[in-house]
Tab-separated table of C-alpha atoms and ligand atoms in Angstrom:
chain	number	residue	atom	x	y	z
A	19	UNK	CA	181.347	-2.052	99.403
A	20	UNK	CA	177.982	-2.692	98.181
A	21	UNK	CA	177.440	-5.339	95.518
A	22	UNK	CA	175.863	-4.889	92.081
A	23	UNK	CA	172.633	-2.779	92.769
A	24	UNK	CA	171.343	-2.458	89.254
A	25	UNK	CA	169.896	-5.103	86.940
A	26	UNK	CA	169.630	-3.858	83.129
A	27	UNK	CA	168.053	-5.828	80.293
A	28	UNK	CA	169.235	-5.803	76.682
A	29	UNK	CA	167.066	-3.999	74.162
A	30	UNK	CA	166.332	-7.604	72.610
A	31	UNK	CA	165.226	-8.884	75.783
A	32	UNK	CA	162.222	-6.257	76.137
A	33	UNK	CA	159.056	-8.703	75.956
A	34	UNK	CA	157.326	-9.021	72.624
A	35	UNK	CA	153.880	-9.600	74.265
A	36	UNK	CA	151.705	-8.147	76.953
A	37	UNK	CA	150.349	-10.813	79.464
A	38	UNK	CA	146.460	-11.062	79.684
A	39	UNK	CA	145.661	-12.314	83.170
A	40	UNK	CA	142.084	-13.231	81.804
A	41	UNK	CA	143.643	-16.403	80.217
A	42	UNK	CA	144.474	-17.726	83.760
A	43	UNK	CA	141.609	-16.468	85.976
A	44	UNK	CA	140.266	-19.411	88.054
A	45	UNK	CA	136.875	-17.708	87.725
A	46	UNK	CA	135.970	-15.348	85.085
A	47	UNK	CA	135.196	-11.640	85.474
A	48	UNK	CA	131.646	-10.660	86.221
A	49	UNK	CA	130.189	-8.954	82.975
A	50	UNK	CA	130.079	-5.177	82.234
A	51	UNK	CA	126.643	-4.200	82.255
A	52	UNK	CA	124.647	-1.661	80.303
A	53	UNK	CA	123.533	1.123	82.521
A	54	UNK	CA	119.936	1.407	81.006
A	55	UNK	CA	118.910	-2.405	80.228
A	56	UNK	CA	121.507	-3.809	83.097
A	57	UNK	CA	122.103	-6.715	80.337
A	58	UNK	CA	125.720	-7.393	79.564
A	59	UNK	CA	127.110	-5.136	76.887
A	60	UNK	CA	128.862	-6.175	73.637
A	61	UNK	CA	131.965	-4.793	71.613
A	62	UNK	CA	129.584	-2.625	69.791
A	63	UNK	CA	128.417	-0.405	72.840
A	64	UNK	CA	131.719	0.734	73.229
A	65	UNK	CA	132.570	1.484	69.664
A	66	UNK	CA	131.626	5.224	69.842
A	67	UNK	CA	134.733	5.575	72.667
A	68	UNK	CA	137.346	3.256	71.669
A	69	UNK	CA	138.891	1.602	68.521
A	70	UNK	CA	137.793	-2.136	68.147
A	71	UNK	CA	141.256	-3.337	68.462
A	72	UNK	CA	141.314	-2.065	72.139
A	73	UNK	CA	137.737	-3.308	72.691
A	74	UNK	CA	138.810	-6.589	71.474
A	75	UNK	CA	141.594	-6.661	73.997
A	76	UNK	CA	139.255	-5.735	76.667
A	77	UNK	CA	137.738	-8.989	76.615
A	78	UNK	CA	140.382	-10.984	75.102
A	79	UNK	CA	141.152	-14.449	76.881
A	80	UNK	CA	144.532	-15.040	74.953
A	81	UNK	CA	147.258	-15.548	77.348
A	82	UNK	CA	149.815	-13.256	75.223
A	83	UNK	CA	149.206	-10.312	72.944
A	84	UNK	CA	151.859	-9.131	70.524
A	85	UNK	CA	153.217	-5.764	71.183
A	86	UNK	CA	153.145	-4.009	67.688
A	87	UNK	CA	156.203	-2.913	66.334
A	88	UNK	CA	155.644	0.793	65.963
A	89	UNK	CA	154.885	0.479	69.766
A	90	UNK	CA	158.128	-1.359	70.523
A	91	UNK	CA	159.945	0.837	68.627
A	92	UNK	CA	158.631	4.062	70.849
A	93	UNK	CA	158.989	1.861	73.984
A	94	UNK	CA	162.754	1.457	73.304
A	95	UNK	CA	163.104	5.328	74.124
A	96	UNK	CA	163.182	4.235	77.780
A	97	UNK	CA	162.574	0.404	78.132
A	98	UNK	CA	163.564	-1.913	79.317
A	99	UNK	CA	163.383	-0.338	82.584
A	100	UNK	CA	166.109	-0.851	85.095
A	101	UNK	CA	165.566	-2.893	88.538
A	102	UNK	CA	167.449	-2.116	91.714
A	103	UNK	CA	168.501	-3.665	94.677
A	104	UNK	CA	167.941	-1.083	97.432
A	105	UNK	CA	170.995	-1.859	99.562
A	106	UNK	CA	171.365	1.390	101.293
A	107	UNK	CA	167.449	1.203	102.234
A	108	UNK	CA	167.960	-2.245	103.572
A	109	UNK	CA	170.877	-1.045	105.584
A	110	UNK	CA	169.032	1.793	106.878
A	111	UNK	CA	166.297	-0.436	108.211
A	112	UNK	CA	168.536	-3.127	109.355
A	113	UNK	CA	166.384	-5.726	107.892
A	114	UNK	CA	167.549	-9.079	106.730
A	115	UNK	CA	165.137	-8.878	103.626
A	116	UNK	CA	166.436	-8.064	100.088
A	117	UNK	CA	164.364	-5.283	98.640
A	118	UNK	CA	164.367	-4.716	94.748
A	119	UNK	CA	162.484	-2.016	92.910
A	120	UNK	CA	161.393	-1.635	89.349
A	121	UNK	CA	161.792	1.740	88.432
A	122	UNK	CA	159.140	3.297	86.121
A	123	UNK	CA	160.249	7.079	86.279
A	124	UNK	CA	162.532	6.644	83.489
A	125	UNK	CA	159.871	7.272	80.949
A	126	UNK	CA	159.330	10.798	79.163
A	127	UNK	CA	156.357	11.294	81.549
A	128	UNK	CA	158.292	10.330	84.640
A	129	UNK	CA	155.992	7.227	85.359
A	130	UNK	CA	154.543	4.090	83.872
A	131	UNK	CA	151.504	5.708	82.280
A	132	UNK	CA	153.518	6.125	78.766
A	133	UNK	CA	153.421	1.892	78.734
A	134	UNK	CA	149.614	2.097	77.876
A	135	UNK	CA	149.464	5.809	76.238
A	136	UNK	CA	151.640	4.907	73.458
A	137	UNK	CA	149.616	1.715	72.418
A	138	UNK	CA	146.346	3.371	72.831
A	139	UNK	CA	147.636	6.476	70.655
A	140	UNK	CA	148.834	3.576	68.068
A	141	UNK	CA	145.704	1.801	67.764
A	142	UNK	CA	143.608	4.769	67.611
A	143	UNK	CA	146.066	6.239	64.695
A	144	UNK	CA	145.701	2.904	62.879
A	145	UNK	CA	141.816	3.116	63.110
A	146	UNK	CA	141.545	6.688	61.796
A	147	UNK	CA	141.003	8.662	64.983
A	148	UNK	CA	141.997	12.164	64.660
A	149	UNK	CA	141.391	13.416	68.252
A	150	UNK	CA	141.587	11.713	71.788
A	151	UNK	CA	140.057	13.230	74.924
A	152	UNK	CA	140.931	12.352	78.309
A	153	UNK	CA	141.130	13.261	81.938
A	154	UNK	CA	144.093	13.549	84.253
A	155	UNK	CA	144.421	14.258	87.822
A	156	UNK	CA	147.831	14.938	88.968
A	157	UNK	CA	148.798	15.127	85.193
A	158	UNK	CA	150.866	12.055	84.668
A	159	UNK	CA	148.370	10.646	82.483
A	160	UNK	CA	147.643	13.825	80.421
A	161	UNK	CA	151.463	14.369	79.956
A	162	UNK	CA	151.638	10.715	78.863
A	163	UNK	CA	148.761	10.877	76.186
A	164	UNK	CA	150.225	14.231	75.027
A	165	UNK	CA	153.390	12.673	74.526
A	166	UNK	CA	152.132	9.423	72.782
A	167	UNK	CA	149.265	11.438	70.729
A	168	UNK	CA	152.000	13.745	69.198
A	169	UNK	CA	153.881	10.928	68.104
A	170	UNK	CA	151.225	9.446	66.127
A	171	UNK	CA	149.649	12.835	64.922
A	172	UNK	CA	146.712	12.758	67.047
A	173	UNK	CA	145.318	15.898	68.625
A	174	UNK	CA	144.883	15.395	72.575
A	175	UNK	CA	142.302	17.502	74.654
A	176	UNK	CA	143.057	16.923	78.393
A	177	UNK	CA	140.441	17.883	81.042
A	178	UNK	CA	142.661	18.030	84.391
A	179	UNK	CA	140.855	18.075	87.637
A	180	UNK	CA	140.606	21.816	88.796
A	181	UNK	CA	142.764	21.515	91.970
A	182	UNK	CA	145.627	19.978	90.291
A	183	UNK	CA	145.345	22.213	87.327
A	184	UNK	CA	145.873	25.115	90.017
A	185	UNK	CA	148.550	23.417	92.074
A	186	UNK	CA	150.645	22.188	89.519
A	187	UNK	CA	151.187	24.528	86.400
A	188	UNK	CA	154.137	22.911	85.236
A	189	UNK	CA	152.314	19.743	84.407
A	190	UNK	CA	150.199	21.716	82.028
A	191	UNK	CA	153.127	23.202	80.370
A	192	UNK	CA	154.553	19.673	79.677
A	193	UNK	CA	151.287	18.788	78.044
A	194	UNK	CA	151.359	21.955	76.070
A	195	UNK	CA	155.029	21.377	75.177
A	196	UNK	CA	153.866	17.924	73.653
A	197	UNK	CA	151.166	19.766	71.575
A	198	UNK	CA	148.294	19.031	73.676
A	199	UNK	CA	145.375	21.462	75.116
A	200	UNK	CA	144.635	21.101	78.768
A	201	UNK	CA	141.452	22.590	80.419
A	202	UNK	CA	140.466	22.812	84.013
A	203	UNK	CA	137.636	20.560	84.980
A	204	UNK	CA	134.962	21.062	85.648
A	205	UNK	CA	134.968	23.086	82.255
A	206	UNK	CA	132.402	25.227	80.436
A	207	UNK	CA	132.916	23.236	77.174
A	208	UNK	CA	130.830	20.526	77.960
A	209	UNK	CA	127.106	19.865	78.833
A	210	UNK	CA	128.189	18.173	82.240
A	211	UNK	CA	130.905	20.815	83.245
A	212	UNK	CA	128.538	23.618	82.832
A	213	UNK	CA	125.903	21.764	84.975
A	214	UNK	CA	128.682	21.033	87.763
A	215	UNK	CA	129.845	24.594	87.774
A	216	UNK	CA	126.060	25.978	87.743
A	217	UNK	CA	125.643	24.013	91.038
A	218	UNK	CA	128.889	24.858	92.500
A	219	UNK	CA	131.207	27.589	90.668
A	220	UNK	CA	134.254	26.692	92.968
A	221	UNK	CA	134.026	22.879	92.584
A	222	UNK	CA	137.544	21.557	92.733
A	223	UNK	CA	136.900	18.969	90.523
A	224	UNK	CA	137.423	15.008	90.735
A	225	UNK	CA	138.700	12.400	88.224
A	226	UNK	CA	134.968	11.151	88.069
A	227	UNK	CA	133.708	14.459	86.704
A	228	UNK	CA	136.805	14.889	84.501
A	229	UNK	CA	135.803	11.357	82.833
A	230	UNK	CA	132.668	12.592	82.043
A	231	UNK	CA	133.674	15.762	80.459
A	232	UNK	CA	136.010	13.541	78.198
A	233	UNK	CA	133.523	10.870	77.475
A	234	UNK	CA	130.823	13.462	76.762
A	235	UNK	CA	133.040	14.916	73.899
A	236	UNK	CA	134.175	11.705	72.428
A	237	UNK	CA	130.784	10.153	72.349
A	238	UNK	CA	129.683	13.190	70.177
A	239	UNK	CA	132.241	12.747	67.117
A	240	UNK	CA	133.178	9.952	64.979
A	241	UNK	CA	136.890	11.223	64.760
A	242	UNK	CA	137.190	11.503	68.333
A	243	UNK	CA	137.859	8.694	70.943
A	244	UNK	CA	138.341	8.602	74.612
A	245	UNK	CA	141.357	7.161	76.224
A	246	UNK	CA	141.611	6.217	79.974
A	247	UNK	CA	144.818	5.837	81.810
A	248	UNK	CA	143.990	3.178	84.344
A	249	UNK	CA	141.185	0.674	85.343
A	250	UNK	CA	140.343	-1.006	82.004
A	251	UNK	CA	141.599	-4.463	81.235
A	252	UNK	CA	143.491	-3.492	78.179
A	253	UNK	CA	145.192	-0.769	80.224
A	254	UNK	CA	146.121	-3.088	82.977
A	255	UNK	CA	147.381	-5.623	80.177
A	256	UNK	CA	149.731	-2.700	78.548
A	257	UNK	CA	151.469	-2.381	81.992
A	258	UNK	CA	152.477	-5.749	82.375
A	259	UNK	CA	155.403	-5.165	80.551
A	260	UNK	CA	156.764	-4.008	83.977
A	261	UNK	CA	156.273	-7.432	85.642
A	262	UNK	CA	157.678	-9.408	82.534
A	263	UNK	CA	160.818	-7.694	82.620
A	264	UNK	CA	161.016	-7.798	86.343
A	265	UNK	CA	160.479	-11.465	86.222
A	266	UNK	CA	163.745	-11.744	84.046
A	267	UNK	CA	165.491	-9.165	86.167
A	268	UNK	CA	164.810	-11.271	89.523
A	269	UNK	CA	166.482	-14.138	87.444
A	270	UNK	CA	169.400	-12.157	86.910
A	271	UNK	CA	169.377	-11.285	90.773
A	272	UNK	CA	169.174	-14.836	91.252
A	273	UNK	CA	166.134	-14.879	93.385
A	274	UNK	CA	162.187	-14.675	93.174
A	275	UNK	CA	160.058	-12.304	95.311
A	276	UNK	CA	158.090	-13.506	98.340
A	277	UNK	CA	156.158	-10.336	98.334
A	278	UNK	CA	155.127	-8.110	95.415
A	279	UNK	CA	154.144	-4.606	96.546
A	280	UNK	CA	152.513	-1.653	94.343
A	281	UNK	CA	150.303	1.334	94.994
A	282	UNK	CA	146.838	1.315	93.813
A	283	UNK	CA	144.805	4.183	92.289
A	284	UNK	CA	142.892	2.742	89.619
A	285	UNK	CA	145.040	-0.298	89.526
A	286	UNK	CA	147.291	-0.100	86.697
A	287	UNK	CA	150.892	0.024	87.796
A	288	UNK	CA	150.135	-2.450	90.502
A	289	UNK	CA	148.670	-4.938	88.106
A	290	UNK	CA	151.570	-3.930	85.785
A	291	UNK	CA	154.077	-5.524	88.227
A	292	UNK	CA	151.932	-7.920	89.756
A	293	UNK	CA	150.042	-9.766	87.225
A	294	UNK	CA	152.744	-11.533	85.557
A	295	UNK	CA	154.109	-13.041	88.996
A	296	UNK	CA	150.298	-13.754	89.748
A	297	UNK	CA	149.985	-15.593	86.303
A	298	UNK	CA	153.079	-17.728	87.012
A	299	UNK	CA	151.425	-18.646	90.406
A	300	UNK	CA	148.319	-19.512	88.599
A	301	UNK	CA	149.994	-21.909	86.359
A	302	UNK	CA	151.421	-23.906	89.145
A	303	UNK	CA	154.593	-21.946	89.689
A	304	UNK	CA	155.485	-20.277	93.240
A	305	UNK	CA	152.769	-17.562	94.453
A	306	UNK	CA	154.328	-14.716	96.160
A	307	UNK	CA	152.200	-12.533	98.519
A	308	UNK	CA	150.801	-9.560	96.627
A	309	UNK	CA	150.297	-6.279	98.359
A	310	UNK	CA	148.284	-3.430	97.269
A	311	UNK	CA	148.873	-0.143	99.221
A	312	UNK	CA	146.169	2.492	98.848
A	313	UNK	CA	145.629	5.867	100.527
A	314	UNK	CA	143.798	5.817	103.858
A	315	UNK	CA	141.820	8.882	102.461
A	316	UNK	CA	140.307	7.075	99.385
A	317	UNK	CA	140.470	3.472	100.427
A	318	UNK	CA	138.426	1.679	97.727
A	319	UNK	CA	139.974	-1.803	98.148
A	320	UNK	CA	140.083	-1.859	102.336
A	321	UNK	CA	136.699	0.285	102.819
A	322	UNK	CA	134.762	0.376	99.560
A	323	UNK	CA	131.937	-1.982	98.589
A	324	UNK	CA	132.428	-4.643	96.031
A	325	UNK	CA	129.476	-3.674	93.632
A	326	UNK	CA	128.378	-2.684	90.178
A	327	UNK	CA	128.958	1.111	89.949
A	328	UNK	CA	129.587	3.994	87.368
A	329	UNK	CA	133.061	4.778	86.241
A	330	UNK	CA	132.335	8.294	86.309
A	331	UNK	CA	130.220	10.984	88.263
A	332	UNK	CA	128.008	12.033	85.394
A	333	UNK	CA	126.881	8.371	85.044
A	334	UNK	CA	127.804	8.007	81.287
A	335	UNK	CA	129.916	4.991	81.351
A	336	UNK	CA	128.986	1.239	81.659
A	337	UNK	CA	128.572	-0.512	85.010
A	338	UNK	CA	131.517	-2.616	86.200
A	339	UNK	CA	131.799	-4.658	89.122
A	340	UNK	CA	134.237	-3.324	91.585
A	341	UNK	CA	135.595	-2.072	94.712
A	342	UNK	CA	134.101	1.403	94.892
A	343	UNK	CA	133.475	4.381	97.501
A	344	UNK	CA	130.513	5.489	95.066
A	345	UNK	CA	130.743	7.438	92.189
A	346	UNK	CA	129.598	10.822	93.961
A	347	UNK	CA	132.527	10.213	96.540
A	348	UNK	CA	134.810	13.339	96.459
A	349	UNK	CA	137.914	12.408	98.480
A	350	UNK	CA	139.785	15.121	100.320
A	351	UNK	CA	142.715	17.172	98.660
A	352	UNK	CA	145.769	15.002	99.687
A	353	UNK	CA	148.645	14.956	97.417
A	354	UNK	CA	148.840	11.604	95.743
A	355	UNK	CA	146.417	13.009	93.110
A	356	UNK	CA	146.791	9.736	91.024
A	357	UNK	CA	145.242	7.711	93.977
A	358	UNK	CA	142.218	9.836	94.194
A	359	UNK	CA	139.549	7.784	92.113
A	360	UNK	CA	136.404	6.114	93.591
A	361	UNK	CA	136.766	2.934	92.064
A	362	UNK	CA	139.464	0.245	91.426
A	363	UNK	CA	140.054	-1.672	88.299
A	364	UNK	CA	137.589	-4.753	88.062
A	365	UNK	CA	140.389	-7.071	87.309
A	366	UNK	CA	142.200	-6.037	90.632
A	367	UNK	CA	138.839	-6.200	92.617
A	368	UNK	CA	138.065	-9.511	91.351
A	369	UNK	CA	141.635	-10.860	92.427
A	370	UNK	CA	140.966	-9.532	95.804
A	371	UNK	CA	137.667	-11.035	96.149
A	372	UNK	CA	139.652	-14.511	95.085
A	373	UNK	CA	141.931	-13.574	98.011
A	374	UNK	CA	144.896	-13.697	95.475
A	375	UNK	CA	146.086	-10.194	96.722
A	376	UNK	CA	145.822	-8.275	100.153
A	377	UNK	CA	145.340	-4.567	100.454
A	378	UNK	CA	146.482	-2.177	103.254
A	379	UNK	CA	145.783	1.633	103.520
A	380	UNK	CA	148.429	4.116	104.821
A	381	UNK	CA	147.869	7.921	105.488
A	382	UNK	CA	149.838	10.576	103.666
A	383	UNK	CA	152.053	11.674	106.220
A	384	UNK	CA	153.724	8.341	106.772
A	385	UNK	CA	154.168	7.680	103.099
A	386	UNK	CA	155.946	10.998	102.928
A	387	UNK	CA	158.164	9.742	105.704
A	388	UNK	CA	158.987	6.414	103.709
A	389	UNK	CA	159.533	8.605	100.661
A	390	UNK	CA	162.007	10.821	102.191
A	391	UNK	CA	163.960	7.949	103.734
A	392	UNK	CA	163.914	6.394	100.152
A	393	UNK	CA	165.257	9.278	98.592
A	394	UNK	CA	167.963	9.683	101.217
A	395	UNK	CA	169.127	6.279	100.733
A	396	UNK	CA	168.390	5.335	97.199
A	397	UNK	CA	168.617	8.792	95.641
A	398	UNK	CA	165.260	8.950	93.809
A	399	UNK	CA	162.574	11.324	94.855
A	400	UNK	CA	159.403	9.132	94.449
A	401	UNK	CA	156.189	10.566	93.351
A	402	UNK	CA	153.724	10.918	96.194
A	403	UNK	CA	151.469	7.983	94.770
A	404	UNK	CA	154.887	5.781	94.647
A	405	UNK	CA	155.500	6.749	98.325
A	406	UNK	CA	152.584	4.423	99.056
A	407	UNK	CA	154.341	1.584	97.518
A	408	UNK	CA	157.776	2.670	99.193
A	409	UNK	CA	155.633	2.448	102.623
A	410	UNK	CA	154.341	-0.949	101.961
A	411	UNK	CA	157.709	-2.292	101.143
A	412	UNK	CA	159.545	-0.737	104.220
A	413	UNK	CA	156.539	-2.223	106.473
A	414	UNK	CA	157.272	-5.781	104.732
A	415	UNK	CA	161.084	-5.262	105.525
A	416	UNK	CA	160.446	-4.151	109.063
A	417	UNK	CA	158.235	-7.373	109.557
A	418	UNK	CA	160.917	-9.531	108.284
A	419	UNK	CA	163.388	-8.116	110.648
A	420	UNK	CA	160.834	-8.691	113.508
A	421	UNK	CA	160.392	-12.387	112.340
A	422	UNK	CA	164.031	-12.748	111.568
A	423	UNK	CA	163.123	-13.821	107.818
A	424	UNK	CA	165.411	-12.889	104.979
A	425	UNK	CA	162.380	-12.765	102.322
A	426	UNK	CA	162.688	-10.988	99.083
A	427	UNK	CA	160.546	-7.990	98.575
A	428	UNK	CA	159.743	-6.403	95.063
A	429	UNK	CA	158.078	-3.124	94.695
A	430	UNK	CA	157.006	-1.143	91.725
A	431	UNK	CA	158.452	2.565	92.013
A	432	UNK	CA	156.024	3.926	89.496
A	433	UNK	CA	157.115	7.457	89.019
A	434	UNK	CA	159.301	10.176	90.232
A	435	UNK	CA	158.202	13.259	92.243
A	436	UNK	CA	159.921	16.096	90.253
A	437	UNK	CA	156.788	17.719	89.820
A	438	UNK	CA	155.464	17.187	93.212
A	439	UNK	CA	157.913	19.213	95.224
A	440	UNK	CA	155.387	21.568	96.453
A	441	UNK	CA	153.924	18.542	98.414
A	442	UNK	CA	157.261	17.825	100.026
A	443	UNK	CA	157.745	21.408	100.743
A	444	UNK	CA	154.728	21.154	102.817
A	445	UNK	CA	156.019	18.209	104.289
A	446	UNK	CA	159.139	19.474	105.452
A	447	UNK	CA	157.143	22.636	106.756
A	448	UNK	CA	155.122	20.341	108.842
A	449	UNK	CA	152.104	21.515	107.031
A	450	UNK	CA	151.097	18.116	105.559
A	451	UNK	CA	148.351	16.670	107.525
A	452	UNK	CA	146.427	13.445	107.522
A	453	UNK	CA	143.185	14.316	105.550
A	454	UNK	CA	140.354	12.152	106.287
A	455	UNK	CA	137.310	11.508	104.509
A	456	UNK	CA	134.052	12.420	105.642
A	457	UNK	CA	132.163	9.118	106.990
A	458	UNK	CA	128.618	10.606	106.325
A	459	UNK	CA	129.555	11.447	102.760
A	460	UNK	CA	131.092	7.812	102.153
A	461	UNK	CA	127.839	6.277	103.510
A	462	UNK	CA	125.746	8.643	101.203
A	463	UNK	CA	128.048	7.755	98.164
A	464	UNK	CA	127.593	4.020	99.044
A	465	UNK	CA	123.774	4.448	99.420
A	466	UNK	CA	123.731	5.902	96.040
A	467	UNK	CA	125.161	2.628	94.274
A	468	UNK	CA	123.077	1.582	91.330
A	469	UNK	CA	120.929	-1.291	92.167
A	470	UNK	CA	121.552	-4.302	90.003
A	471	UNK	CA	119.811	-7.556	90.590
A	472	UNK	CA	122.109	-10.664	91.536
A	473	UNK	CA	122.804	-12.591	88.591
B	522	PLP	C1	148.265	7.830	87.745
B	522	PLP	C2	149.570	7.221	88.806
B	522	PLP	C3	149.389	6.409	89.635
B	522	PLP	C4	147.793	5.594	89.854
B	522	PLP	O1	147.185	4.960	88.862
B	522	PLP	P1	147.545	3.427	88.863
B	522	PLP	O2	146.529	3.236	87.865
B	522	PLP	O3	146.883	2.832	90.316
B	522	PLP	O4	148.685	3.057	88.751
B	522	PLP	C5	150.096	5.767	90.599
B	522	PLP	N1	151.359	6.423	90.621
B	522	PLP	C6	151.702	7.288	89.516
B	522	PLP	C7	153.130	7.923	89.552
B	522	PLP	C8	150.780	7.855	88.402
B	522	PLP	O5	151.181	8.466	87.749
């Protein structure tokens, strides 16, 4: 007999505020710089792209920011999200550790992304925005923004990275079901997209290019704003509802994590589960070990440089200090599309520099093996991105086994893999290989980092 495996919160226990880690940082974030003047930017510089409320959240140092009622109302469609104890996975591993996972795949898009898509659409609608542009890789973010934009009466235009657009036609169909328009990027609808296609007509696209296209259109029109699904401070803050719920659920389970694990693409789901725990530690509570898991084929935290860089390939964004592989770096076409970004959230990068978090990188085949073991024990088929977190948690559990330690491990199962079954088919056919990036390309991309004089 297995004991209770599921920790559910009442609707009334859903957090009323997001947590802003900027209130508790031992050292403030380095400033965001204007790419021309190299001077710190102010809120007005971002106004063509984002509504003021989100810009203010970006720079806020208030610890708690209230979740507006219309946002909470939509969150209630799937939140509070469940937290499970992975008894069967523990047993299969023979570990003395307790493994818990927070499941974000219960949202309409199947991942954590609607946690920020909904407030971003809300603040835009309140500010009078008519149209949102964005990029998407695997399609999770585009789906989430299509869902949220529709609920607030906004038009949504999604630039989807070409390889994913071709590989995952069902994602586009879901975006269209929610009323959005989805184009393959590079596209012919922007100056930047046309330039990329001219240089290379069969360009597979990248997140950095798709961001440039979406930003270009948003900057041109007053009624059009841009929405980003990760990386920015306000995005990470919206995701903290994951960790805030988890804190309550760990209390229900009568334990507290020794280790918190999340996968990192741009850093948002990782921040979502980890920041509330780090915050408790910074305010004098117990500080768990925090482990970020990234793909070995796009290893910004473990192999990148901590430096000022552009967020996009077309160099239209401000410069932020982050772990980066260089904005011209195109990762190989591995299957965790959501983890194919050249940079890392400035907040996550900053915490890494402060030694408050650790980072590890795993290759895709070992991550799929972990995901399959998880599916066969716990029943949920994880997204390829989430397989990295599963792998990270399993490695921690096996370490506990070797050391004979009954630690508590918590990880974020950030999404299900129902739209990624082609990747699983390839895995079972033995066709999935460990793609590696080109060292020379990485060296070149890093050599091309903008030069910014030390502050
Ligand atoms: C987008 C996505 C990611 C990567 O983005 P983060 O900002 O690092 O969370 C990871 N997992 C899933 C399921 C995603 O959709």
